[in-house]
PDB file of C-alpha atoms in Angstrom:
ATOM      1  CA  GLY A 370      21.286   5.025  13.168  1.00  0.00           C
ATOM      2  CA  TYR A 371      23.892   2.333  12.493  1.00  0.00           C
ATOM      3  CA  PHE A 372      24.134   0.390   9.263  1.00  0.00           C
ATOM      4  CA  SER A 373      26.204  -2.580   8.091  1.00  0.00           C
ATOM      5  CA  ARG A 374      26.230  -4.720   4.944  1.00  0.00           C
ATOM      6  CA  VAL A 375      28.011  -7.866   3.740  1.00  0.00           C
ATOM      7  CA  LYS A 376      28.254  -9.075   0.122  1.00  0.00           C
ATOM      8  CA  TYR A 377      29.760 -12.300  -1.211  1.00  0.00           C
ATOM      9  CA  ASN A 378      30.211 -13.609  -4.758  1.00  0.00           C
ATOM     10  CA  TYR A 379      31.507 -17.085  -5.569  1.00  0.00           C
ATOM     11  CA  ASP A 380      32.701 -17.723  -9.137  1.00  0.00           C
ATOM     12  CA  ASN A 381      30.123 -15.293 -10.599  1.00  0.00           C
ATOM     13  CA  ARG A 382      27.474 -17.945  -9.956  1.00  0.00           C
ATOM     14  CA  TYR A 383      26.415 -17.681  -6.324  1.00  0.00           C
ATOM     15  CA  TYR A 384      25.685 -14.353  -4.671  1.00  0.00           C
ATOM     16  CA  ILE A 385      24.608 -13.540  -1.152  1.00  0.00           C
ATOM     17  CA  THR A 386      24.061 -10.226   0.611  1.00  0.00           C
ATOM     18  CA  GLY A 387      23.041  -9.352   4.127  1.00  0.00           C
ATOM     19  CA  SER A 388      22.480  -6.149   6.059  1.00  0.00           C
ATOM     20  CA  PHE A 389      21.651  -5.059   9.592  1.00  0.00           C
ATOM     21  CA  ARG A 390      20.662  -1.649  10.865  1.00  0.00           C
ATOM     22  CA  ARG A 391      19.731  -0.197  14.210  1.00  0.00           C
ATOM     23  CA  ASP A 392      17.693   3.008  14.114  1.00  0.00           C
ATOM     24  CA  GLY A 393      16.608   5.327  16.882  1.00  0.00           C
ATOM     25  CA  SER A 394      13.938   8.025  16.661  1.00  0.00           C
ATOM     26  CA  SER A 395      13.055  10.777  19.113  1.00  0.00           C
ATOM     27  CA  ARG A 396       9.444  10.452  17.960  1.00  0.00           C
ATOM     28  CA  PHE A 397       9.165   7.535  20.408  1.00  0.00           C
ATOM     29  CA  HIS A 398       9.622   7.283  24.152  1.00  0.00           C
ATOM     30  CA  GLU A 399      13.172   6.445  25.218  1.00  0.00           C
ATOM     31  CA  ASP A 400      12.058   2.937  26.275  1.00  0.00           C
ATOM     32  CA  THR A 401      10.895   2.093  22.725  1.00  0.00           C
ATOM     33  CA  ARG A 402      13.117   4.449  20.722  1.00  0.00           C
ATOM     34  CA  TRP A 403      15.365   1.847  19.070  1.00  0.00           C
ATOM     35  CA  GLY A 404      14.462  -0.690  16.420  1.00  0.00           C
ATOM     36  CA  ASN A 405      16.538  -3.478  14.822  1.00  0.00           C
ATOM     37  CA  PHE A 406      16.015  -4.380  11.152  1.00  0.00           C
ATOM     38  CA  TYR A 407      17.792  -6.811   8.847  1.00  0.00           C
ATOM     39  CA  SER A 408      17.727  -8.177   5.308  1.00  0.00           C
ATOM     40  CA  ILE A 409      19.172 -11.186   3.491  1.00  0.00           C
ATOM     41  CA  GLY A 410      19.172 -12.124  -0.173  1.00  0.00           C
ATOM     42  CA  GLY A 411      20.741 -14.530  -2.590  1.00  0.00           C
ATOM     43  CA  SER A 412      20.847 -15.345  -6.285  1.00  0.00           C
ATOM     44  CA  TRP A 413      22.074 -18.167  -8.498  1.00  0.00           C
ATOM     45  CA  ARG A 414      23.219 -17.588 -12.074  1.00  0.00           C
ATOM     46  CA  VAL A 415      22.081 -20.888 -13.541  1.00  0.00           C
ATOM     47  CA  SER A 416      23.403 -19.914 -16.971  1.00  0.00           C
ATOM     48  CA  GLU A 417      26.992 -20.049 -15.651  1.00  0.00           C
ATOM     49  CA  GLU A 418      26.748 -23.700 -14.594  1.00  0.00           C
ATOM     50  CA  PRO A 419      28.731 -26.268 -16.666  1.00  0.00           C
ATOM     51  CA  PHE A 420      25.551 -28.189 -17.586  1.00  0.00           C
ATOM     52  CA  MET A 421      24.269 -25.051 -19.389  1.00  0.00           C
ATOM     53  CA  SER A 422      27.323 -24.677 -21.642  1.00  0.00           C
ATOM     54  CA  GLY A 423      25.652 -26.186 -24.725  1.00  0.00           C
ATOM     55  CA  LEU A 424      22.594 -23.929 -24.608  1.00  0.00           C
ATOM     56  CA  ASN A 425      23.905 -20.961 -26.561  1.00  0.00           C
ATOM     57  CA  TRP A 426      20.454 -19.390 -26.926  1.00  0.00           C
ATOM     58  CA  ILE A 427      20.442 -18.658 -23.185  1.00  0.00           C
ATOM     59  CA  GLN A 428      22.655 -15.664 -22.465  1.00  0.00           C
ATOM     60  CA  ASP A 429      21.606 -15.235 -18.845  1.00  0.00           C
ATOM     61  CA  LEU A 430      19.315 -17.070 -16.418  1.00  0.00           C
ATOM     62  CA  LYS A 431      19.170 -16.115 -12.761  1.00  0.00           C
ATOM     63  CA  VAL A 432      17.084 -17.298  -9.800  1.00  0.00           C
ATOM     64  CA  LYS A 433      16.847 -14.927  -6.840  1.00  0.00           C
ATOM     65  CA  ALA A 434      15.132 -14.470  -3.469  1.00  0.00           C
ATOM     66  CA  SER A 435      15.339 -11.937  -0.652  1.00  0.00           C
ATOM     67  CA  TYR A 436      13.734 -10.956   2.632  1.00  0.00           C
ATOM     68  CA  GLY A 437      14.126  -7.695   4.514  1.00  0.00           C
ATOM     69  CA  GLU A 438      12.638  -5.487   7.203  1.00  0.00           C
ATOM     70  CA  GLN A 439      12.356  -1.707   7.422  1.00  0.00           C
ATOM     71  CA  GLY A 440      11.113   0.622  10.124  1.00  0.00           C
ATOM     72  CA  ASN A 441       8.669   3.500   9.778  1.00  0.00           C
ATOM     73  CA  ASP A 442       8.426   6.367  12.256  1.00  0.00           C
ATOM     74  CA  ARG A 443       6.284   8.708  10.147  1.00  0.00           C
ATOM     75  CA  LEU A 444       3.625   9.306  12.767  1.00  0.00           C
ATOM     76  CA  LEU A 445       2.944  12.956  12.071  1.00  0.00           C
ATOM     77  CA  ALA A 446      -0.090  15.145  12.669  1.00  0.00           C
ATOM     78  CA  ASN A 447       0.110  18.648  11.209  1.00  0.00           C
ATOM     79  CA  GLY A 448       3.861  18.207  10.847  1.00  0.00           C
ATOM     80  CA  ASN A 449       4.519  17.471  14.529  1.00  0.00           C
ATOM     81  CA  PRO A 450       5.570  14.267  16.306  1.00  0.00           C
ATOM     82  CA  MET A 451       2.686  12.427  17.940  1.00  0.00           C
ATOM     83  CA  TYR A 452       4.351  10.987  21.030  1.00  0.00           C
ATOM     84  CA  TYR A 453       5.115  14.060  23.085  1.00  0.00           C
ATOM     85  CA  GLY A 454       2.357  15.301  25.351  1.00  0.00           C
ATOM     86  CA  TYR A 455       3.616  18.869  25.214  1.00  0.00           C
ATOM     87  CA  ASN A 456       4.061  19.182  21.439  1.00  0.00           C
ATOM     88  CA  SER A 457       0.869  20.198  19.627  1.00  0.00           C
ATOM     89  CA  PHE A 458      -1.280  18.306  22.104  1.00  0.00           C
ATOM     90  CA  TYR A 459      -3.114  21.245  23.637  1.00  0.00           C
ATOM     91  CA  GLY A 460      -5.773  23.570  22.265  1.00  0.00           C
ATOM     92  CA  THR A 461      -7.262  26.832  23.494  1.00  0.00           C
ATOM     93  CA  MET A 462     -10.943  27.445  24.061  1.00  0.00           C
ATOM     94  CA  ASN A 463     -13.380  30.064  25.293  1.00  0.00           C
ATOM     95  CA  ASN A 464     -16.225  29.019  27.536  1.00  0.00           C
ATOM     96  CA  TYR A 465     -18.397  32.121  27.727  1.00  0.00           C
ATOM     97  CA  SER A 466     -15.988  34.713  29.166  1.00  0.00           C
ATOM     98  CA  TYR A 467     -13.454  32.179  30.480  1.00  0.00           C
ATOM     99  CA  SER A 468     -10.388  31.044  28.523  1.00  0.00           C
ATOM    100  CA  GLY A 469      -8.671  27.736  28.993  1.00  0.00           C
ATOM    101  CA  PHE A 470      -6.694  24.835  27.561  1.00  0.00           C
ATOM    102  CA  TYR A 471      -7.753  21.291  26.783  1.00  0.00           C
ATOM    103  CA  PHE A 472      -6.177  18.046  25.607  1.00  0.00           C
ATOM    104  CA  THR A 473      -6.433  17.464  21.847  1.00  0.00           C
ATOM    105  CA  GLN A 474      -4.328  14.277  21.865  1.00  0.00           C
ATOM    106  CA  LEU A 475      -2.945  11.763  24.317  1.00  0.00           C
ATOM    107  CA  ALA A 476       0.716  10.783  24.451  1.00  0.00           C
ATOM    108  CA  ASN A 477       1.458   7.072  24.028  1.00  0.00           C
ATOM    109  CA  ARG A 478       4.611   5.949  25.830  1.00  0.00           C
ATOM    110  CA  SER A 479       4.392   2.420  24.364  1.00  0.00           C
ATOM    111  CA  LEU A 480       4.332   3.605  20.733  1.00  0.00           C
ATOM    112  CA  GLN A 481       7.059   1.882  18.690  1.00  0.00           C
ATOM    113  CA  TRP A 482       8.373   1.439  15.136  1.00  0.00           C
ATOM    114  CA  GLU A 483       6.009   0.236  12.455  1.00  0.00           C
ATOM    115  CA  VAL A 484       7.701  -2.684  10.676  1.00  0.00           C
ATOM    116  CA  SER A 485       7.576  -3.367   6.934  1.00  0.00           C
ATOM    117  CA  GLU A 486       8.490  -6.925   5.903  1.00  0.00           C
ATOM    118  CA  ASN A 487       9.372  -7.620   2.260  1.00  0.00           C
ATOM    119  CA  LEU A 488       9.725 -11.029   0.610  1.00  0.00           C
ATOM    120  CA  ASN A 489      10.674 -11.292  -3.070  1.00  0.00           C
ATOM    121  CA  ALA A 490      11.428 -14.319  -5.262  1.00  0.00           C
ATOM    122  CA  GLY A 491      11.764 -14.595  -9.012  1.00  0.00           C
ATOM    123  CA  ILE A 492      13.796 -15.229 -12.133  1.00  0.00           C
ATOM    124  CA  GLU A 493      15.642 -13.030 -14.647  1.00  0.00           C
ATOM    125  CA  PHE A 494      16.428 -14.117 -18.189  1.00  0.00           C
ATOM    126  CA  ASN A 495      18.057 -13.025 -21.443  1.00  0.00           C
ATOM    127  CA  LEU A 496      17.313 -15.294 -24.428  1.00  0.00           C
ATOM    128  CA  PHE A 497      18.243 -15.351 -28.113  1.00  0.00           C
ATOM    129  CA  GLU A 498      20.104 -12.051 -27.602  1.00  0.00           C
ATOM    130  CA  ARG A 499      16.769 -10.345 -28.177  1.00  0.00           C
ATOM    131  CA  LEU A 500      14.355 -11.270 -25.394  1.00  0.00           C
ATOM    132  CA  SER A 501      14.925 -10.242 -21.764  1.00  0.00           C
ATOM    133  CA  GLY A 502      12.747  -9.861 -18.718  1.00  0.00           C
ATOM    134  CA  GLU A 503      11.912 -11.011 -15.217  1.00  0.00           C
ATOM    135  CA  ILE A 504       9.045 -12.550 -13.250  1.00  0.00           C
ATOM    136  CA  ASN A 505       8.724 -11.890  -9.513  1.00  0.00           C
ATOM    137  CA  TYR A 506       6.450 -12.908  -6.674  1.00  0.00           C
ATOM    138  CA  PHE A 507       6.294 -10.550  -3.699  1.00  0.00           C
ATOM    139  CA  GLU A 508       4.793 -10.290  -0.264  1.00  0.00           C
ATOM    140  CA  LYS A 509       4.928  -6.961   1.510  1.00  0.00           C
ATOM    141  CA  GLY A 510       3.659  -7.170   5.044  1.00  0.00           C
ATOM    142  CA  SER A 511       3.295  -4.481   7.689  1.00  0.00           C
ATOM    143  CA  SER A 512       3.052  -5.149  11.401  1.00  0.00           C
ATOM    144  CA  GLU A 513       2.721  -2.849  14.403  1.00  0.00           C
ATOM    145  CA  LEU A 514       0.772  -0.545  12.091  1.00  0.00           C
ATOM    146  CA  LEU A 515       0.628   3.084  13.189  1.00  0.00           C
ATOM    147  CA  PHE A 516      -3.043   3.935  13.251  1.00  0.00           C
ATOM    148  CA  ASN A 517      -5.518   6.338  14.816  1.00  0.00           C
ATOM    149  CA  ASN A 518      -7.177   4.012  17.318  1.00  0.00           C
ATOM    150  CA  PRO A 519     -10.701   5.428  17.989  1.00  0.00           C
ATOM    151  CA  ARG A 520     -11.619   6.341  21.565  1.00  0.00           C
ATOM    152  CA  PRO A 521     -15.090   6.734  23.120  1.00  0.00           C
ATOM    153  CA  MET A 522     -16.424  10.262  22.720  1.00  0.00           C
ATOM    154  CA  SER A 523     -17.004  10.350  26.493  1.00  0.00           C
ATOM    155  CA  THR A 524     -13.210  10.556  26.978  1.00  0.00           C
ATOM    156  CA  GLY A 525     -13.058  13.879  25.130  1.00  0.00           C
ATOM    157  CA  ILE A 526     -10.402  12.445  22.771  1.00  0.00           C
ATOM    158  CA  SER A 527     -11.483  11.103  19.383  1.00  0.00           C
ATOM    159  CA  PHE A 528      -8.458   8.813  18.907  1.00  0.00           C
ATOM    160  CA  VAL A 529      -4.986   7.917  20.136  1.00  0.00           C
ATOM    161  CA  LYS A 530      -2.050   7.054  17.884  1.00  0.00           C
ATOM    162  CA  ASP A 531      -1.191   3.399  18.508  1.00  0.00           C
ATOM    163  CA  ASN A 532       0.428   0.279  17.052  1.00  0.00           C
ATOM    164  CA  VAL A 533      -2.574  -1.769  15.992  1.00  0.00           C
ATOM    165  CA  GLY A 534      -2.963  -4.544  13.484  1.00  0.00           C
ATOM    166  CA  ALA A 535      -1.076  -6.011  10.574  1.00  0.00           C
ATOM    167  CA  MET A 536      -1.684  -6.451   6.854  1.00  0.00           C
ATOM    168  CA  VAL A 537      -0.005  -7.970   3.813  1.00  0.00           C
ATOM    169  CA  ASN A 538       0.132  -7.283   0.064  1.00  0.00           C
ATOM    170  CA  ARG A 539       0.703 -10.324  -2.170  1.00  0.00           C
ATOM    171  CA  GLY A 540       1.173 -10.252  -5.910  1.00  0.00           C
ATOM    172  CA  ILE A 541       3.256 -10.719  -9.015  1.00  0.00           C
ATOM    173  CA  GLU A 542       5.135  -8.300 -11.245  1.00  0.00           C
ATOM    174  CA  THR A 543       6.582  -9.057 -14.656  1.00  0.00           C
ATOM    175  CA  SER A 544       8.524  -7.143 -17.275  1.00  0.00           C
ATOM    176  CA  LEU A 545       9.478  -8.079 -20.843  1.00  0.00           C
ATOM    177  CA  ASN A 546      11.680  -6.394 -23.433  1.00  0.00           C
ATOM    178  CA  VAL A 547      12.111  -7.501 -27.078  1.00  0.00           C
ATOM    179  CA  TYR A 548      14.576  -6.187 -29.680  1.00  0.00           C
ATOM    180  CA  VAL A 549      12.511  -6.244 -32.870  1.00  0.00           C
ATOM    181  CA  ILE A 550      15.446  -4.822 -34.876  1.00  0.00           C
ATOM    182  CA  LYS A 551      18.992  -5.105 -33.567  1.00  0.00           C
ATOM    183  CA  GLY A 552      21.278  -3.720 -36.239  1.00  0.00           C
ATOM    184  CA  GLU A 553      24.510  -1.771 -36.124  1.00  0.00           C
ATOM    185  CA  ASP A 554      22.815   1.562 -36.871  1.00  0.00           C
ATOM    186  CA  LEU A 555      19.113   0.856 -36.390  1.00  0.00           C
ATOM    187  CA  ARG A 556      17.688  -0.565 -33.173  1.00  0.00           C
ATOM    188  CA  TRP A 557      14.064  -0.935 -32.148  1.00  0.00           C
ATOM    189  CA  ASN A 558      12.879  -2.453 -28.893  1.00  0.00           C
ATOM    190  CA  VAL A 559       9.398  -2.916 -27.429  1.00  0.00           C
ATOM    191  CA  GLY A 560       8.735  -3.615 -23.761  1.00  0.00           C
ATOM    192  CA  GLY A 561       6.092  -3.712 -21.127  1.00  0.00           C
ATOM    193  CA  SER A 562       5.322  -4.542 -17.498  1.00  0.00           C
ATOM    194  CA  LEU A 563       2.393  -5.850 -15.461  1.00  0.00           C
ATOM    195  CA  THR A 564       1.723  -5.846 -11.729  1.00  0.00           C
ATOM    196  CA  ALA A 565      -1.220  -7.408  -9.897  1.00  0.00           C
ATOM    197  CA  PHE A 566      -1.677  -7.748  -6.148  1.00  0.00           C
ATOM    198  CA  ASN A 567      -4.230  -8.030  -3.369  1.00  0.00           C
ATOM    199  CA  ASN A 568      -4.301  -6.579   0.112  1.00  0.00           C
ATOM    200  CA  GLU A 569      -5.455  -8.367   3.271  1.00  0.00           C
ATOM    201  CA  ILE A 570      -5.769  -7.225   6.871  1.00  0.00           C
ATOM    202  CA  THR A 571      -4.393 -10.011   9.058  1.00  0.00           C
ATOM    203  CA  GLU A 572      -4.691  -8.549  12.558  1.00  0.00           C
ATOM    204  CA  LEU A 573      -6.752  -5.889  14.363  1.00  0.00           C
ATOM    205  CA  PRO A 574      -7.150  -4.962  18.033  1.00  0.00           C
ATOM    206  CA  ARG A 575     -10.941  -5.344  17.764  1.00  0.00           C
ATOM    207  CA  GLU A 576     -13.488  -7.067  15.541  1.00  0.00           C
ATOM    208  CA  GLU A 577     -13.931  -4.033  13.290  1.00  0.00           C
ATOM    209  CA  ILE A 578     -12.877  -0.399  12.944  1.00  0.00           C
ATOM    210  CA  ILE A 579     -15.051   1.997  10.931  1.00  0.00           C
ATOM    211  CA  SER A 580     -13.146   5.008   9.636  1.00  0.00           C
ATOM    212  CA  GLY A 581     -14.715   7.265   6.984  1.00  0.00           C
ATOM    213  CA  THR A 582     -15.545   5.212   3.886  1.00  0.00           C
ATOM    214  CA  LYS A 583     -13.736   2.119   5.217  1.00  0.00           C
ATOM    215  CA  LYS A 584     -14.710  -0.695   7.558  1.00  0.00           C
ATOM    216  CA  LEU A 585     -11.593  -2.591   8.595  1.00  0.00           C
ATOM    217  CA  GLN A 586     -11.949  -6.301   9.369  1.00  0.00           C
ATOM    218  CA  VAL A 587      -9.536  -9.230   9.418  1.00  0.00           C
ATOM    219  CA  GLY A 588      -9.646 -11.005   6.068  1.00  0.00           C
ATOM    220  CA  ARG A 589     -10.759  -7.933   4.147  1.00  0.00           C
ATOM    221  CA  SER A 590      -8.759  -5.236   2.363  1.00  0.00           C
ATOM    222  CA  LEU A 591      -7.755  -1.839   3.685  1.00  0.00           C
ATOM    223  CA  TYR A 592      -8.956  -0.441   0.335  1.00  0.00           C
ATOM    224  CA  ASP A 593     -12.495  -1.890   0.339  1.00  0.00           C
ATOM    225  CA  TYR A 594     -15.174   0.805   0.248  1.00  0.00           C
ATOM    226  CA  TYR A 595     -17.897   0.571   2.907  1.00  0.00           C
ATOM    227  CA  ILE A 596     -20.584   3.049   1.848  1.00  0.00           C
ATOM    228  CA  ARG A 597     -24.285   3.543   1.198  1.00  0.00           C
ATOM    229  CA  GLN A 598     -25.480   2.285  -2.182  1.00  0.00           C
ATOM    230  CA  TYR A 599     -27.549   4.495  -4.454  1.00  0.00           C
ATOM    231  CA  ALA A 600     -30.873   2.962  -5.584  1.00  0.00           C
ATOM    232  CA  GLY A 601     -32.122   5.596  -8.043  1.00  0.00           C
ATOM    233  CA  VAL A 602     -34.736   8.334  -7.659  1.00  0.00           C
ATOM    234  CA  ASP A 603     -38.138   8.188  -5.984  1.00  0.00           C
ATOM    235  CA  PRO A 604     -40.562   8.909  -8.880  1.00  0.00           C
ATOM    236  CA  GLN A 605     -43.078  10.466  -6.502  1.00  0.00           C
ATOM    237  CA  THR A 606     -40.808  12.985  -4.771  1.00  0.00           C
ATOM    238  CA  GLY A 607     -37.671  13.142  -6.924  1.00  0.00           C
ATOM    239  CA  LYS A 608     -35.507  12.388  -3.882  1.00  0.00           C
ATOM    240  CA  ALA A 609     -32.532  10.044  -4.014  1.00  0.00           C
ATOM    241  CA  LEU A 610     -33.115   6.467  -2.851  1.00  0.00           C
ATOM    242  CA  TYR A 611     -30.658   4.289  -0.963  1.00  0.00           C
ATOM    243  CA  TYR A 612     -30.727   0.586  -0.130  1.00  0.00           C
ATOM    244  CA  LYS A 613     -31.281  -0.664   3.393  1.00  0.00           C
ATOM    245  CA  ASP A 614     -31.552  -4.139   4.895  1.00  0.00           C
ATOM    246  CA  VAL A 615     -34.904  -5.553   5.940  1.00  0.00           C
ATOM    247  CA  LEU A 616     -34.637  -6.608   9.590  1.00  0.00           C
ATOM    248  CA  ASN A 617     -36.540  -9.320  11.445  1.00  0.00           C
ATOM    249  CA  SER A 618     -38.139  -8.932  14.850  1.00  0.00           C
ATOM    250  CA  GLU A 619     -34.780  -9.538  16.546  1.00  0.00           C
ATOM    251  CA  GLY A 620     -33.090  -6.777  14.559  1.00  0.00           C
ATOM    252  CA  ASN A 621     -31.067  -9.083  12.293  1.00  0.00           C
ATOM    253  CA  PRO A 622     -30.942  -8.778   8.466  1.00  0.00           C
ATOM    254  CA  THR A 623     -33.284 -11.157   6.628  1.00  0.00           C
ATOM    255  CA  GLY A 624     -31.232 -11.089   3.416  1.00  0.00           C
ATOM    256  CA  GLU A 625     -33.759  -8.859   1.654  1.00  0.00           C
ATOM    257  CA  ARG A 626     -33.364  -5.175   0.874  1.00  0.00           C
ATOM    258  CA  THR A 627     -35.696  -2.211   0.525  1.00  0.00           C
ATOM    259  CA  THR A 628     -35.101   1.487  -0.152  1.00  0.00           C
ATOM    260  CA  THR A 629     -35.200   4.693   1.841  1.00  0.00           C
ATOM    261  CA  THR A 630     -34.715   8.414   1.159  1.00  0.00           C
ATOM    262  CA  SER A 631     -32.985   8.896   4.520  1.00  0.00           C
ATOM    263  CA  THR A 632     -29.207   8.495   4.522  1.00  0.00           C
ATOM    264  CA  ASP A 633     -29.362   7.907   8.291  1.00  0.00           C
ATOM    265  CA  GLN A 634     -31.537   4.799   7.746  1.00  0.00           C
ATOM    266  CA  ALA A 635     -29.572   3.510   4.725  1.00  0.00           C
ATOM    267  CA  THR A 636     -27.365   0.471   5.247  1.00  0.00           C
ATOM    268  CA  LYS A 637     -23.684   0.627   4.384  1.00  0.00           C
ATOM    269  CA  TYR A 638     -22.289  -2.203   2.251  1.00  0.00           C
ATOM    270  CA  TYR A 639     -18.900  -3.293   0.992  1.00  0.00           C
ATOM    271  CA  SER A 640     -18.871  -1.790  -2.508  1.00  0.00           C
ATOM    272  CA  GLY A 641     -15.698  -2.759  -4.318  1.00  0.00           C
ATOM    273  CA  SER A 642     -12.023  -1.965  -3.920  1.00  0.00           C
ATOM    274  CA  ALA A 643      -9.802   0.930  -4.937  1.00  0.00           C
ATOM    275  CA  ILE A 644      -7.054  -1.550  -5.944  1.00  0.00           C
ATOM    276  CA  PRO A 645      -6.831  -2.046  -9.743  1.00  0.00           C
ATOM    277  CA  ASP A 646      -6.904  -5.604 -11.103  1.00  0.00           C
ATOM    278  CA  MET A 647      -3.591  -4.839 -12.807  1.00  0.00           C
ATOM    279  CA  THR A 648      -1.302  -1.921 -13.598  1.00  0.00           C
ATOM    280  CA  GLY A 649       1.703  -1.546 -15.843  1.00  0.00           C
ATOM    281  CA  ASP A 650       3.208   0.144 -18.842  1.00  0.00           C
ATOM    282  CA  ILE A 651       3.946  -0.322 -22.552  1.00  0.00           C
ATOM    283  CA  ASN A 652       7.083   1.304 -23.945  1.00  0.00           C
ATOM    284  CA  SER A 653       9.144   1.413 -27.102  1.00  0.00           C
ATOM    285  CA  SER A 654      12.399   2.986 -28.282  1.00  0.00           C
ATOM    286  CA  ILE A 655      13.878   3.492 -31.765  1.00  0.00           C
ATOM    287  CA  SER A 656      17.465   4.662 -32.284  1.00  0.00           C
ATOM    288  CA  TYR A 657      19.307   5.397 -35.522  1.00  0.00           C
ATOM    289  CA  LYS A 658      22.845   6.761 -35.811  1.00  0.00           C
ATOM    290  CA  GLY A 659      22.741   8.687 -32.556  1.00  0.00           C
ATOM    291  CA  PHE A 660      19.115   9.823 -32.815  1.00  0.00           C
ATOM    292  CA  ARG A 661      16.545   8.298 -30.493  1.00  0.00           C
ATOM    293  CA  PHE A 662      12.765   8.387 -30.175  1.00  0.00           C
ATOM    294  CA  SER A 663      10.941   6.717 -27.280  1.00  0.00           C
ATOM    295  CA  PHE A 664       7.542   6.686 -25.632  1.00  0.00           C
ATOM    296  CA  MET A 665       5.778   5.011 -22.714  1.00  0.00           C
ATOM    297  CA  PHE A 666       2.104   4.491 -21.869  1.00  0.00           C
ATOM    298  CA  THR A 667       0.950   3.522 -18.381  1.00  0.00           C
ATOM    299  CA  TYR A 668      -2.318   1.747 -17.682  1.00  0.00           C
ATOM    300  CA  GLY A 669      -4.547   0.527 -14.919  1.00  0.00           C
ATOM    301  CA  ILE A 670      -7.423  -1.917 -15.296  1.00  0.00           C
ATOM    302  CA  GLY A 671     -10.142  -2.279 -12.674  1.00  0.00           C
ATOM    303  CA  GLY A 672     -10.395  -0.616  -9.279  1.00  0.00           C
ATOM    304  CA  LYS A 673     -13.024   1.879  -8.155  1.00  0.00           C
ATOM    305  CA  MET A 674     -12.845   5.547  -7.259  1.00  0.00           C
ATOM    306  CA  LEU A 675     -15.156   7.504  -4.991  1.00  0.00           C
ATOM    307  CA  ASN A 676     -15.946  10.775  -6.794  1.00  0.00           C
ATOM    308  CA  TYR A 677     -16.464  13.395  -4.069  1.00  0.00           C
ATOM    309  CA  THR A 678     -16.658  16.224  -6.623  1.00  0.00           C
ATOM    310  CA  TYR A 679     -19.657  14.626  -8.339  1.00  0.00           C
ATOM    311  CA  ALA A 680     -21.242  13.803  -4.984  1.00  0.00           C
ATOM    312  CA  ASN A 681     -20.984  17.444  -3.889  1.00  0.00           C
ATOM    313  CA  LEU A 682     -22.511  18.656  -7.158  1.00  0.00           C
ATOM    314  CA  MET A 683     -25.468  16.310  -6.613  1.00  0.00           C
ATOM    315  CA  HIS A 684     -26.132  17.266  -3.007  1.00  0.00           C
ATOM    316  CA  SER A 685     -29.572  18.312  -1.808  1.00  0.00           C
ATOM    317  CA  GLY A 686     -28.978  22.088  -1.850  1.00  0.00           C
ATOM    318  CA  ASP A 687     -31.270  24.402  -3.792  1.00  0.00           C
ATOM    319  CA  TYR A 688     -28.751  25.506  -6.417  1.00  0.00           C
ATOM    320  CA  GLY A 689     -25.965  22.930  -6.265  1.00  0.00           C
ATOM    321  CA  THR A 690     -22.311  23.783  -5.721  1.00  0.00           C
ATOM    322  CA  HIS A 691     -19.192  24.155  -7.839  1.00  0.00           C
TER     323      HIS A 691
END
């Protein structure tokens, strides 16, 4: 790889930085091996402007923004690169008394770098010599996503690694720190942070891709669960019930639901997201004559988790599992 960076500062008020890098990876075919990525950012220290000279309660006030791109070549399966047709792409088999080899994966000569695009904008402040913090808006997009693109079972290959789709994360993150006591010997500060974001798929090679507990569609989140919904227990048989759509004569949902004990007949529904509504931390530090005590709590509010351990314990076996 090759990397370059330029930084400029004018009068401790205006800052600008830029970078450019060119990376090559042998995990791709020689025709698509190289990727070009750049970044640019700037900030303005408003507090250093002449018109701010009379506002002594503002120690620092900065406005900033940046945009940058990064490449990702982490397309590994069992620790091996996924492009090469001769590297971990063949398996052995026995067909009665005959041994042989078969394709487990297909090489993809057009595979290229996945690109991560990051946009950040926000403000930093230090007020009253006690209160400091920052507020930022961010967008983190990903294009040319490396994904296991499903193949028809008739091909003998379940998927091929490919660049398919794009998605974006949008959100805000804030942090705040307050000096409750700011003495010569005794200092006590309290701080905290909060982050909230949402995820959206913006491009796919087909209308939908179902993979495990997820059903990927444009406009929805990569972290939305698409699963059967539990409807309680059948009082007559004691078997688990699941919801399913009532269909009309043409096979389309009528908007009504009924229940079934068969998981094969149960309808899968979007059932919440794994993304928390917000995450962050609360921290505090007390120092006195060289001694210091500090702590930090982290938190997450909202978001759902699929509990496979509980599901296995509740399976339909005679004695359960552990």
